[in-house]
Amino acid sequence: MKTKRFLRSAAVGACVIAAAIIVVSSVQLAAQVPNGHPLIVRGPALIEGANPKQIALLRAWAVSDFGANFQVGTAPGGIAFDGENMWIANFTDGTLSVLNAATGKVVGTYSVTGTPDAIAYDGEQMWVTDRGGSQVHVVRATDGTTVDTISVGTLPARIAFDGHHMWVSNNSGNSVSFINANTHVVDTTIVGLSLPFGVAFDGTNMWVTNRALTTASVFRASDAVLQMTPTVGGDGVAIAFDGAKMWVTNTNADTVTVVRAGDGTHVKTLTVSDGVKDKPSSLAFDGVNMWVGNEDHDSVSVFRASDLSLVKSVGVGDRPLGMAFDGANMWITLNNEGYVAKR
């Protein structure tokens, strides 16, 4: 059990070294190693092994320019990386598509109950929200078997892992479920939020956007105690961490608000004139750039995290809805096409 707990604490999503904050001479991702740890670090490093910043960043190394599209299920949305494969939640047909990240080959398609939406990895299992069923499925990553189903609040929207707990934003329930990833017990249900939606970990705190307000609720990850409620703009749907700052998409305003993670101080609000397009609703960090998925523009806007400047805007396909980085490429679900784009 201690081995499993270490794995969950150490290997999350990409679970790899963040170049923005960690210097390593060489990094290698491995699907399996003798101790079950998916990350091997070779050469000198300021931080050896996995750490909370890695978990928050879901980061490996620079993105390449290679691009391809791969067919998955119907209405793909949430997407997550397990160190070897990309997992895609297909909302309409109730399945999970698993694609090898290197080749794009389908290695499995697994059925789950209800309407799978958001997805997160704990180093051993995939956690999948069933938006219509007010529950979360726990799926073994090695073979796609559903090992548990946990009741949460109404309309679970997004999910994130802090190394010990899964956090589920219950949009219509105005609550957050704080679930022990080891025992699968809901340790706490946090109430008093206002249409909570986006969830992201900064290495210390978990951030939850209040879509009906202009704030995020920031909780200490260790005990779920509220730390601050910074202003992040209205209609906050997606939120992501770049190693120093939190980025929040204000979907209906066509803006992205950037604040300091340490104290919530406003840094800048990116607008259409800065390169944000119609209905920004997803975010993912590649270690250098923040990718913004523009749902109604069928594109992604890529911003340099260090100075918030636009690097490029790329058309990707019909309704980009979810994004995840595999350490080399960004993967983007195309909700209206039944495909996932690899860029």
mmCIF file of C-alpha atoms in Angstrom, residues 63-70 101-104 291 312 326 328-332 341-343:
data_model
loop_
_atom_site.group_PDB
_atom_site.id
_atom_site.type_symbol
_atom_site.label_atom_id
_atom_site.label_comp_id
_atom_site.label_asym_id
_atom_site.label_seq_id
_atom_site.Cartn_x
_atom_site.Cartn_y
_atom_site.Cartn_z
ATOM 1 C CA VAL A 63 6.435 20.685 -27.842
ATOM 2 C CA SER A 64 7.183 19.663 -31.421
ATOM 3 C CA ASP A 65 5.483 20.809 -34.625
ATOM 4 C CA PHE A 66 4.263 17.367 -35.695
ATOM 5 C CA GLY A 67 0.520 17.209 -36.321
ATOM 6 C CA ALA A 68 -2.027 14.468 -36.948
ATOM 7 C CA ASN A 69 -5.669 13.662 -36.165
ATOM 8 C CA PHE A 70 -6.939 10.372 -34.767
ATOM 9 C CA ALA A 101 0.961 8.728 -27.370
ATOM 10 C CA ALA A 102 3.884 7.901 -29.626
ATOM 11 C CA THR A 103 1.954 6.351 -32.514
ATOM 12 C CA GLY A 104 -1.677 7.398 -32.068
ATOM 13 C CA TRP A 291 -2.288 26.761 -24.927
ATOM 14 C CA LYS A 312 0.893 31.508 -32.702
ATOM 15 C CA ASP A 326 2.277 14.210 -23.314
ATOM 16 C CA ALA A 328 6.333 16.102 -26.582
ATOM 17 C CA ASN A 329 3.001 17.042 -28.145
ATOM 18 C CA MET A 330 -0.267 18.707 -27.221
ATOM 19 C CA TRP A 331 -3.410 16.623 -27.684
ATOM 20 C CA ILE A 332 -6.710 18.396 -28.305
ATOM 21 C CA ALA A 341 -5.636 16.354 -32.737
ATOM 22 C CA LYS A 342 -1.949 15.854 -31.941
ATOM 23 C CA ARG A 343 0.115 19.014 -32.357
#
